[in-house]
CSV table of C-alpha atoms in Angstrom, one decimal:
chain,number,residue,atom,x,y,z
C,1210,MET,CA,161.9,27.2,-195.3
C,1211,ALA,CA,160.6,28.7,-191.4
C,1212,VAL,CA,157.5,30.7,-191.2
C,1213,MET,CA,158.0,33.6,-187.8
C,1214,VAL,CA,154.6,34.5,-187.1
C,1215,GLU,CA,154.7,38.3,-185.0
C,1216,ALA,CA,152.2,39.6,-182.8
C,1217,GLU,CA,152.4,43.4,-180.9
C,1218,ARG,CA,153.2,43.4,-177.4
C,1219,PHE,CA,151.6,45.4,-174.3
C,1220,ILE,CA,153.7,46.5,-171.5
C,1221,ARG,CA,151.8,46.8,-168.2
C,1222,VAL,CA,153.9,49.2,-166.6
C,1223,PHE,CA,154.0,48.4,-162.4
C,1224,PRO,CA,153.0,52.0,-160.6
C,1225,GLU,CA,156.0,52.0,-158.7
C,1226,GLY,CA,158.6,54.8,-159.5
C,1227,GLU,CA,161.9,52.8,-158.0
C,1228,VAL,CA,161.7,49.0,-158.0
C,1229,ASP,CA,164.1,47.6,-154.9
C,1230,HIS,CA,164.2,44.4,-156.5
C,1231,ALA,CA,162.6,42.5,-160.0
C,1232,PRO,CA,162.7,39.1,-161.6
C,1233,SER,CA,164.5,39.6,-165.0
C,1234,GLU,CA,161.0,38.6,-166.5
C,1235,ASN,CA,159.1,42.0,-165.3
C,1236,LEU,CA,162.5,43.8,-167.1
C,1237,PHE,CA,162.1,45.3,-170.3
C,1238,LEU,CA,164.6,47.7,-172.1
C,1239,CYS,CA,162.7,50.1,-174.2
C,1240,PRO,CA,163.9,52.9,-176.4
C,1241,MET,CA,163.3,56.0,-175.8
C,1242,ASN,CA,160.3,57.0,-177.3
C,1243,VAL,CA,158.0,53.8,-176.7
C,1244,THR,CA,155.5,56.5,-174.1
C,1245,ASP,CA,155.5,59.0,-176.6
C,1246,GLY,CA,152.0,60.3,-176.9
C,1247,ILE,CA,151.2,57.9,-173.5
C,1248,ASP,CA,149.2,59.7,-170.9
C,1249,LEU,CA,151.6,59.3,-167.7
C,1250,SER,CA,149.9,61.8,-165.2
C,1251,SER,CA,148.8,59.1,-163.5
C,1252,TRP,CA,151.2,57.3,-162.9
C,1253,PRO,CA,152.8,55.8,-160.8
C,1254,SER,CA,149.3,56.8,-159.1
C,1255,GLU,CA,148.1,53.7,-161.9
C,1256,GLU,CA,149.2,51.7,-164.0
C,1257,VAL,CA,149.2,52.1,-167.9
C,1258,THR,CA,150.2,49.8,-170.4
C,1259,ILE,CA,152.5,50.4,-172.8
C,1260,ASP,CA,153.8,49.4,-176.9
C,1261,GLY,CA,156.4,46.8,-175.9
C,1262,THR,CA,156.4,45.6,-179.0
C,1263,LEU,CA,159.9,46.2,-179.8
C,1264,CYS,CA,161.8,46.3,-176.4
C,1265,MET,CA,163.5,43.8,-175.2
C,1266,ASP,CA,162.5,41.1,-172.6
C,1267,TYR,CA,165.6,39.5,-170.9
C,1268,ASP,CA,165.5,36.8,-173.0
C,1269,GLU,CA,165.5,39.0,-176.0
C,1270,LEU,CA,169.2,41.5,-174.8
C,1271,MET,CA,170.7,38.4,-174.1
C,1272,GLU,CA,170.8,37.0,-177.8
C,1273,VAL,CA,171.8,40.9,-178.9
C,1274,ASP,CA,175.9,41.0,-179.7
C,1275,LYS,CA,176.0,37.7,-177.4
C,1276,ARG,CA,175.2,39.2,-173.9
C,1277,GLY,CA,174.4,36.0,-172.6
C,1278,ASP,CA,177.9,34.5,-173.5
C,1279,PHE,CA,179.4,38.8,-172.4
C,1280,LEU,CA,177.8,38.1,-168.7
C,1281,LYS,CA,179.1,34.4,-168.7
C,1282,CYS,CA,182.7,36.4,-169.4
C,1283,LEU,CA,182.6,38.6,-167.1
C,1284,THR,CA,181.3,36.2,-164.3
C,1285,GLU,CA,184.9,34.5,-165.4
C,1286,VAL,CA,187.1,36.9,-165.2
C,1287,THR,CA,186.2,38.0,-161.6
C,1288,ASN,CA,186.4,34.6,-160.4
C,1289,ALA,CA,189.2,34.0,-161.8
C,1290,THR,CA,190.8,37.7,-160.8
C,1291,THR,CA,189.6,37.6,-157.1
C,1292,HIS,CA,191.2,33.5,-156.7
C,1293,ALA,CA,194.2,35.1,-157.6
C,1294,LEU,CA,194.6,38.3,-155.5
C,1295,ASP,CA,193.6,36.1,-152.7
C,1296,MET,CA,196.8,33.5,-153.5
C,1297,LEU,CA,198.8,36.5,-153.1
C,1298,GLY,CA,196.3,37.6,-149.9
C,1299,ILE,CA,195.1,40.4,-151.0
C,1300,ASP,CA,191.9,40.4,-150.5
C,1301,ALA,CA,189.8,41.3,-153.5
C,1302,SER,CA,186.2,42.1,-153.0
C,1303,ILE,CA,183.2,43.3,-155.8
C,1304,ILE,CA,182.2,46.9,-155.8
C,1305,ASP,CA,180.4,49.3,-158.4
C,1306,GLY,CA,177.7,48.2,-160.6
C,1307,THR,CA,179.5,44.5,-160.2
C,1308,LEU,CA,178.4,44.8,-156.3
C,1309,LEU,CA,174.5,46.0,-157.1
C,1310,GLY,CA,174.1,43.4,-159.7
C,1311,TRP,CA,174.8,41.2,-156.7
C,1312,GLN,CA,172.5,43.3,-154.6
C,1313,ARG,CA,169.5,44.0,-156.4
C,1314,HIS,CA,169.7,41.0,-159.3
C,1315,ASP,CA,169.8,37.9,-157.3
C,1316,LYS,CA,174.0,37.5,-157.0
C,1317,GLY,CA,174.1,38.0,-160.6
C,1318,HIS,CA,175.2,40.6,-162.7
C,1319,ILE,CA,173.3,43.4,-163.7
C,1320,PRO,CA,172.0,42.5,-167.3
C,1321,TRP,CA,172.9,45.2,-168.7
C,1322,ASP,CA,176.6,45.8,-167.3
C,1323,VAL,CA,179.4,46.4,-169.8
C,1324,ASP,CA,182.7,45.5,-167.3
C,1325,ALA,CA,182.9,43.6,-163.8
C,1326,ASP,CA,184.6,45.9,-160.5
C,1327,LEU,CA,187.1,45.1,-158.1
C,1328,THR,CA,188.2,46.4,-155.3
C,1329,ILE,CA,191.4,45.9,-152.9
C,1330,MET,CA,193.3,47.9,-150.5
C,1331,GLN,CA,196.2,49.2,-152.0
C,1332,SER,CA,198.7,48.5,-148.6
C,1333,HIS,CA,197.2,44.8,-148.8
C,1334,CYS,CA,198.8,45.3,-152.5
C,1335,ARG,CA,202.2,46.5,-151.7
C,1336,GLN,CA,202.4,43.8,-148.9
C,1337,ALA,CA,201.9,40.7,-151.6
C,1338,PHE,CA,204.0,42.6,-154.3
C,1339,GLN,CA,207.3,43.1,-152.0
C,1340,LYS,CA,206.8,39.1,-150.4
C,1341,HIS,CA,206.2,37.4,-154.0
C,1342,ALA,CA,207.4,39.1,-156.5
C,1343,THR,CA,210.4,38.7,-159.0
C,1344,GLN,CA,212.9,40.3,-161.1
C,1345,GLN,CA,210.6,39.3,-163.5
C,1346,HIS,CA,208.0,41.5,-162.4
C,1347,GLN,CA,208.4,45.4,-162.4
C,1348,ASN,CA,204.7,45.5,-161.5
C,1349,MET,CA,201.3,44.0,-159.8
C,1350,ALA,CA,200.5,43.6,-163.6
C,1351,ALA,CA,202.5,41.0,-164.4
C,1352,LEU,CA,202.6,39.4,-160.8
C,1353,LEU,CA,199.2,38.7,-161.2
C,1354,LYS,CA,199.4,37.6,-164.8
C,1355,ASP,CA,201.4,34.5,-162.9
C,1356,HIS,CA,198.5,33.4,-161.3
C,1357,LEU,CA,195.8,33.9,-163.4
C,1358,PRO,CA,194.9,29.8,-165.8
C,1359,THR,CA,196.8,29.4,-168.3
C,1360,ASP,CA,193.6,27.5,-170.2
C,1361,SER,CA,192.3,30.4,-171.9
C,1362,TYR,CA,193.1,34.4,-172.9
C,1363,TYR,CA,193.9,37.0,-170.0
C,1364,ARG,CA,196.4,39.8,-169.6
C,1365,VAL,CA,196.9,42.8,-167.5
C,1366,ALA,CA,197.8,46.2,-167.3
C,1367,GLY,CA,197.5,48.9,-165.7
C,1368,ILE,CA,195.3,51.6,-166.2
C,1369,LYS,CA,194.7,55.9,-166.3
C,1370,TYR,CA,192.3,55.9,-163.6
C,1371,GLY,CA,189.5,58.6,-165.2
C,1372,VAL,CA,190.8,57.9,-168.2
C,1373,GLY,CA,190.4,53.7,-169.2
C,1374,SER,CA,194.4,53.7,-171.6
C,1375,GLU,CA,196.6,51.2,-170.8
C,1376,LEU,CA,199.7,52.2,-169.1
C,1377,ASP,CA,202.8,51.1,-170.8
C,1378,PRO,CA,205.0,48.6,-168.4
C,1379,ASP,CA,207.3,50.9,-168.1
C,1380,GLU,CA,205.8,53.9,-166.8
C,1381,TRP,CA,204.7,52.4,-163.9
C,1382,ALA,CA,206.1,50.1,-160.3
C,1383,GLY,CA,204.8,47.7,-157.6
C,1384,CYS,CA,201.3,48.6,-157.0
C,1385,ASN,CA,202.0,52.7,-158.2
C,1386,THR,CA,198.2,52.9,-160.3
C,1387,THR,CA,195.1,53.0,-159.3
C,1388,GLU,CA,193.6,51.1,-161.7
C,1389,ILE,CA,194.1,47.8,-162.6
C,1390,ARG,CA,193.2,46.0,-165.7
C,1391,VAL,CA,192.2,41.9,-166.6
C,1392,MET,CA,191.0,41.3,-170.2
C,1393,HIS,CA,189.0,37.9,-170.6
C,1394,LYS,CA,188.3,36.3,-173.5
C,1395,TYR,CA,185.1,33.4,-173.6
C,1396,ARG,CA,183.6,31.9,-176.6
C,1397,GLY,CA,184.6,35.0,-179.1
C,1398,VAL,CA,183.5,37.7,-176.7
C,1399,SER,CA,185.9,39.8,-174.8
C,1400,CYS,CA,185.6,41.3,-170.9
C,1401,HIS,CA,187.0,42.8,-168.3
C,1402,ALA,CA,187.0,43.1,-165.0
C,1403,ASP,CA,188.2,46.9,-163.6
C,1404,VAL,CA,190.7,46.7,-160.1
C,1405,PHE,CA,190.6,49.8,-158.3
C,1406,GLN,CA,192.8,50.4,-155.2
C,1407,MET,CA,191.7,51.7,-152.2
C,1408,LEU,CA,193.9,54.0,-150.0
C,1409,GLN,CA,193.6,54.9,-146.9
C,1410,SER,CA,193.3,58.3,-144.6
C,1411,THR,CA,196.9,55.9,-142.4
C,1412,ASP,CA,198.8,55.5,-145.3
C,1413,PRO,CA,202.2,56.9,-144.9
C,1414,SER,CA,201.0,60.2,-147.3
C,1415,ALA,CA,198.0,60.9,-145.6
C,1416,PRO,CA,195.6,60.7,-148.7
C,1417,CYS,CA,191.5,61.2,-148.0
C,1418,GLN,CA,192.0,63.6,-146.2
C,1419,ARG,CA,189.2,65.8,-147.5
C,1420,CYS,CA,186.5,63.0,-146.9
C,1421,PRO,CA,184.4,64.0,-144.3
C,1422,LEU,CA,183.6,61.1,-142.0
C,1423,PRO,CA,179.8,60.6,-140.6
C,1424,GLY,CA,178.6,62.7,-137.5
C,1425,ASN,CA,178.0,59.2,-135.7
C,1426,SER,CA,181.8,57.9,-137.2
C,1427,SER,CA,184.6,57.2,-133.7
C,1428,ALA,CA,187.6,59.5,-132.7
C,1429,THR,CA,189.6,56.2,-134.0
C,1430,ALA,CA,187.5,55.8,-137.6
C,1431,VAL,CA,190.2,55.3,-140.7
C,1432,ALA,CA,188.7,57.0,-144.1
C,1433,VAL,CA,189.4,54.9,-146.9
C,1434,CYS,CA,188.8,56.9,-150.7
C,1435,ARG,CA,189.9,55.5,-154.5
C,1436,SER,CA,192.5,58.1,-155.5
C,1437,SER,CA,194.4,61.3,-154.0
C,1438,LEU,CA,191.9,63.0,-155.3
C,1439,SER,CA,189.5,61.7,-152.2
C,1440,ASP,CA,186.8,60.8,-154.4
C,1441,GLN,CA,184.9,57.6,-153.4
C,1442,CYS,CA,185.1,58.4,-149.4
C,1443,GLY,CA,184.4,55.6,-147.4
C,1444,LEU,CA,185.0,54.2,-144.3
C,1445,LEU,CA,187.9,51.2,-143.6
C,1446,GLU,CA,185.6,49.3,-141.6
C,1447,ASP,CA,182.9,49.3,-144.3
C,1448,VAL,CA,185.2,47.2,-146.7
C,1449,LEU,CA,187.2,45.0,-144.4
C,1450,PRO,CA,186.9,42.1,-143.5
C,1451,MET,CA,185.8,41.1,-146.8
C,1452,ARG,CA,183.6,38.2,-146.5
C,1453,TRP,CA,183.2,35.1,-149.4
C,1454,ASP,CA,180.4,34.6,-151.4
C,1455,THR,CA,178.7,33.7,-154.5
C,1456,LEU,CA,177.8,36.0,-157.8
C,1457,ASN,CA,176.1,33.7,-160.6
C,1458,GLY,CA,177.1,31.1,-159.3
C,1459,VAL,CA,181.1,31.2,-158.9
C,1460,ASN,CA,183.0,32.1,-156.0
C,1461,VAL,CA,184.1,35.7,-155.0
C,1462,LYS,CA,184.5,38.3,-152.3
C,1463,VAL,CA,181.8,41.3,-150.4
C,1464,PRO,CA,183.0,44.1,-148.5
C,1465,ALA,CA,181.7,44.3,-145.0
C,1466,ASN,CA,179.2,46.4,-145.4
C,1467,PRO,CA,178.3,46.4,-148.8
C,1468,GLU,CA,175.1,49.2,-148.5
C,1469,ALA,CA,178.0,51.3,-147.1
C,1470,ALA,CA,180.4,50.3,-149.7
C,1471,LEU,CA,177.7,50.9,-152.4
C,1472,ARG,CA,177.2,54.6,-151.0
C,1473,SER,CA,180.6,55.4,-151.2
C,1474,HIS,CA,180.2,54.9,-155.0
C,1475,PHE,CA,176.5,56.0,-156.0
C,1476,GLY,CA,176.5,58.6,-153.8
C,1477,SER,CA,172.3,60.0,-153.7
C,1478,THR,CA,171.8,58.7,-156.6
C,1479,SER,CA,169.1,55.6,-156.0
C,1480,ALA,CA,170.4,52.4,-156.6
C,1481,ARG,CA,167.1,50.7,-156.8
C,1482,LEU,CA,165.9,50.1,-160.5
C,1483,ILE,CA,164.3,53.4,-162.1
C,1484,ASN,CA,161.0,52.9,-164.1
C,1485,LEU,CA,159.9,54.3,-167.2
C,1486,LYS,CA,164.3,56.3,-167.2
C,1487,GLU,CA,166.7,55.6,-168.9
C,1488,ILE,CA,169.7,53.4,-168.0
C,1489,PRO,CA,172.2,55.3,-166.1
C,1490,ARG,CA,176.1,55.5,-166.1
C,1491,ASN,CA,175.8,53.1,-169.1
C,1492,TYR,CA,177.5,53.7,-172.4
C,1493,LYS,CA,176.2,50.7,-174.2
C,1494,TYR,CA,172.6,51.1,-172.9
C,1495,GLY,CA,172.0,54.4,-172.4
C,1496,SER,CA,169.7,54.8,-175.5
C,1497,TYR,CA,167.1,52.5,-174.0
C,1498,GLN,CA,165.4,52.9,-170.5
C,1499,LEU,CA,164.2,50.6,-168.1
C,1500,VAL,CA,160.3,49.2,-168.5
C,1501,ILE,CA,159.2,47.2,-165.0
C,1502,GLY,CA,156.4,45.7,-166.1
C,1503,GLU,CA,154.6,42.7,-167.1
C,1504,ALA,CA,154.3,41.2,-170.8
C,1505,ASN,CA,150.9,40.8,-172.2
C,1506,SER,CA,150.4,39.9,-175.7
C,1507,ASP,CA,147.4,40.8,-178.3
C,1508,ASP,CA,147.2,36.5,-177.9
C,1509,ASP,CA,146.8,36.7,-174.6
C,1510,ASP,CA,143.5,39.0,-174.8
C,1511,ASP,CA,141.4,38.1,-177.8
C,1512,ASP,CA,141.7,34.8,-176.6
C,1513,ASP,CA,137.9,34.1,-178.0
C,1514,ASP,CA,138.4,35.9,-180.8
C,1515,ASP,CA,141.6,33.7,-183.0
C,1516,ASP,CA,138.9,31.0,-182.4
C,1517,ASP,CA,136.3,32.1,-184.4
C,1518,ASP,CA,138.8,33.6,-186.7
C,1519,ASP,CA,141.3,31.0,-187.5
C,1520,ASP,CA,142.7,32.1,-191.4
C,1521,ASP,CA,144.0,35.1,-189.0
C,1522,GLU,CA,147.1,33.7,-187.2
C,1523,ILE,CA,148.5,30.3,-187.7
C,1524,THR,CA,147.5,27.8,-184.6
C,1525,THR,CA,148.0,24.7,-183.9
C,1526,ASP,CA,146.5,21.6,-182.4
C,1527,ASN,CA,148.2,18.6,-181.8
C,1528,GLY,CA,151.4,20.3,-184.1
C,1529,SER,CA,149.2,20.4,-187.5
C,1530,THR,CA,147.6,23.9,-188.2
C,1531,THR,CA,143.0,24.2,-189.2
C,1532,ASP,CA,144.2,22.8,-192.5
C,1533,GLY,CA,145.9,19.6,-191.7
C,1534,ILE,CA,149.3,20.3,-193.1
C,1535,PHE,CA,152.2,19.4,-190.0
C,1536,LEU,CA,154.3,22.7,-190.3
C,1537,SER,CA,156.2,21.7,-186.3
C,1538,ASP,CA,159.3,21.8,-188.2
C,1539,ASP,CA,158.5,24.7,-190.2
C,1540,LEU,CA,157.8,27.6,-187.4
C,1541,ASP,CA,160.4,28.6,-185.2
C,1542,ALA,CA,158.4,29.3,-183.1
C,1543,VAL,CA,156.6,26.2,-182.1
C,1544,LYS,CA,157.2,24.5,-178.3
C,1545,SER,CA,158.2,21.3,-178.7
C,1546,SER,CA,159.0,18.5,-175.8
C,1547,ASP,CA,160.1,14.8,-176.9
C,1548,LYS,CA,156.5,13.9,-178.5
C,1549,LEU,CA,154.0,17.0,-179.2
C,1550,SER,CA,151.6,17.1,-176.7
C,1551,ALA,CA,148.0,17.7,-177.7
C,1552,ASP,CA,148.4,21.2,-176.3
C,1553,THR,CA,151.0,22.6,-178.4
C,1554,ILE,CA,150.5,25.6,-179.7
C,1555,VAL,CA,152.4,27.5,-182.1
C,1556,THR,CA,153.8,31.4,-180.0
C,1557,SER,CA,152.2,34.7,-181.5
C,1558,ARG,CA,155.6,35.9,-181.0
C,1559,SER,CA,158.8,34.9,-182.2
C,1560,ALA,CA,162.2,35.9,-180.6
C,1561,LEU,CA,163.1,39.5,-181.5
C,1562,VAL,CA,167.0,39.2,-180.7
C,1563,GLU,CA,168.2,42.1,-183.0
C,1564,THR,CA,166.3,44.6,-182.2
C,1565,VAL,CA,169.9,47.1,-182.0
C,1566,LYS,CA,171.1,46.2,-185.7
C,1567,SER,CA,167.7,44.7,-187.6
C,1568,PRO,CA,164.0,45.5,-187.5
C,1569,VAL,CA,161.5,43.7,-186.2
C,1570,LEU,CA,159.8,40.8,-188.0
C,1571,ARG,CA,156.1,40.5,-188.2
C,1572,ALA,CA,154.3,38.3,-191.0
C,1573,GLU,CA,150.6,40.1,-191.5
C,1574,THR,CA,147.7,37.8,-191.4
C,1575,THR,CA,147.4,38.4,-194.5
C,1576,ALA,CA,149.8,37.3,-196.8
C,1577,LEU,CA,151.8,34.4,-196.0
C,1578,PRO,CA,153.9,33.5,-199.3
C,1579,GLU,CA,156.5,31.2,-197.3
C,1580,LEU,CA,153.2,29.1,-195.9
C,1581,GLN,CA,151.5,29.3,-199.9
C,1582,GLU,CA,155.3,28.1,-200.8
C,1583,LEU,CA,155.1,25.7,-198.1
C,1584,GLN,CA,151.9,24.0,-199.1
C,1585,ALA,CA,152.4,24.3,-203.0
C,1586,GLU,CA,155.8,22.0,-202.6
C,1587,ARG,CA,153.5,19.6,-200.4
C,1588,PHE,CA,151.1,19.7,-202.8
C,1589,ILE,CA,153.7,18.8,-205.8
C,1590,SER,CA,155.3,16.2,-204.1
C,1591,THR,CA,151.9,14.1,-202.6
C,1592,ILE,CA,151.1,14.3,-206.7
C,1593,SER,CA,155.0,13.2,-207.2
C,1594,VAL,CA,154.8,9.7,-205.4
C,1595,SER,CA,151.2,8.9,-206.2
C,1596,PHE,CA,152.5,9.6,-209.8
C,1597,VAL,CA,155.6,7.5,-208.7
C,1598,ALA,CA,153.2,4.9,-207.5
C,1599,CYS,CA,151.1,4.3,-210.5
C,1600,LEU,CA,154.0,3.9,-212.5
C,1601,SER,CA,155.4,1.2,-210.7
C,1602,ILE,CA,152.4,-0.7,-210.7
C,1603,PHE,CA,152.1,-0.9,-214.7
C,1604,GLY,CA,155.0,-1.9,-214.9
C,1605,ILE,CA,154.8,-4.7,-212.4
C,1606,ALA,CA,151.7,-5.5,-214.9
C,1607,LEU,CA,153.7,-4.9,-217.8
C,1608,VAL,CA,156.2,-7.8,-216.2
C,1609,TYR,CA,154.0,-9.9,-215.5
C,1610,PHE,CA,152.2,-9.4,-219.0
C,1611,PHE,CA,155.2,-10.5,-221.2
C,1612,VAL,CA,155.9,-13.5,-218.6
C,1613,PHE,CA,152.6,-15.3,-219.4
C,1614,LYS,CA,153.5,-14.5,-223.7
C,1615,SER,CA,156.5,-15.8,-223.4
C,1616,THR,CA,155.3,-19.3,-220.9
C,1617,LEU,CA,152.0,-19.3,-224.0
C,1618,LEU,CA,154.6,-19.1,-226.8
C,1619,THR,CA,157.1,-21.7,-225.8
C,1620,GLY,CA,154.2,-24.1,-224.6
C,1621,ILE,CA,152.8,-23.9,-228.5
C,1622,SER,CA,156.1,-23.8,-230.1
C,1623,SER,CA,156.7,-27.3,-228.4
C,1624,ALA,CA,152.9,-29.0,-229.5
C,1625,PRO,CA,152.3,-30.7,-232.8
C,1626,THR,CA,151.7,-29.2,-236.0
C,1627,THR,CA,148.5,-30.6,-236.1
C,1628,PRO,CA,147.2,-29.7,-232.6
C,1629,PHE,CA,143.3,-30.5,-233.7
C,1630,ALA,CA,144.1,-33.9,-235.3
C,1631,SER,CA,146.2,-34.8,-232.0
C,1632,TYR,CA,143.6,-32.7,-229.8
C,1633,ARG,CA,140.4,-35.3,-231.5
C,1634,GLN,CA,143.0,-38.5,-230.8
C,1635,VAL,CA,143.3,-37.8,-227.0
C,1636,ARG,CA,139.2,-36.6,-226.7
C,1637,SER,CA,137.5,-38.6,-229.2
C,1638,PRO,CA,136.0,-42.2,-228.2
C,1639,PRO,CA,137.7,-44.9,-230.6
C,1640,ARG,CA,135.4,-46.5,-233.0
C,1641,ASN,CA,133.9,-49.6,-233.5
C,1642,VAL,CA,135.0,-52.4,-236.0
């Protein structure tokens, strides 16, 4: 039976309200009440420390609802959709939250992102559909589906922009929709990429007329927008030409001016990481706040006390506890390699991987029933082995006894009926006649 030991974890919150970039190990998702009772009057001028026991670090977040596989699913669907559109002659760039992850998280996804986002020019879509579509392709969803990989699950549908529900295939034709969704499955996890079509002010219907152009724009500047409502306004020169780059190690395309493209989506909202604030624009993790800092468990601060009070927590030296019972197979938190080294220790914190669904497991130092049960089982096992060994020795001795007795009796039965007389005849000297 595994023994998991949970210790308190404290997070030293960095004295920064907004951060351009932070390594994954410095990002934590915490309950909104994690700062209750904390004096924040001196923050962000000075650091503060909070109890982060109920917070999730990056590794723990990746285990919640198979989030690690979900992000891999997003990577695959983004890459596959980009290449499928490229085969049709359509440039598709990552945009919105996916572009923000690329810029802010070392060309990766935002750890708590919920979908992937791409953008194409509707004029390019119409040209490709006219060139490649057959009678079997009523709209771009059907044509795109034929160019996606066939060795895994993909489905494509038109989406009601701003609503999110699917359009029936008969409800639209060609490229006449603002949003196309590509759905995918990876290791049983579902995800999708939304492909948004951008309009431009030079289109026949002259959309994007409400889009304000920057003051330094040229007279020939072309405005772009995402719908006839003139939202997500920007400049065509910030979108095209797109260029190849990477996202989580796979090929994708990015806009000509990523920073300007992000401003067109987020507007005045900061695209930076905002410390001690709720996760923005996120229906799944919006009830959490982001904490940017460095974690320190209570064991890091009390190493000296641990040396004097070994009974208060389980530590190992060469994989064994202070009472000599080997526990490396029974402790989930043991750090191991091909061979346990002399400095192997039991980490004081087991993985908090189901924070959303299950409470934190904390083994109090005054009661470890699993450990006591393990010790009792091994004591009984030792006694049993000793008892079996004794029985074996006794059995061997008994066998030798019966063999000796059998041999002795056989010799006696074959001797003369007057053994003592015969003995005297052999051993007595001859008489003088």
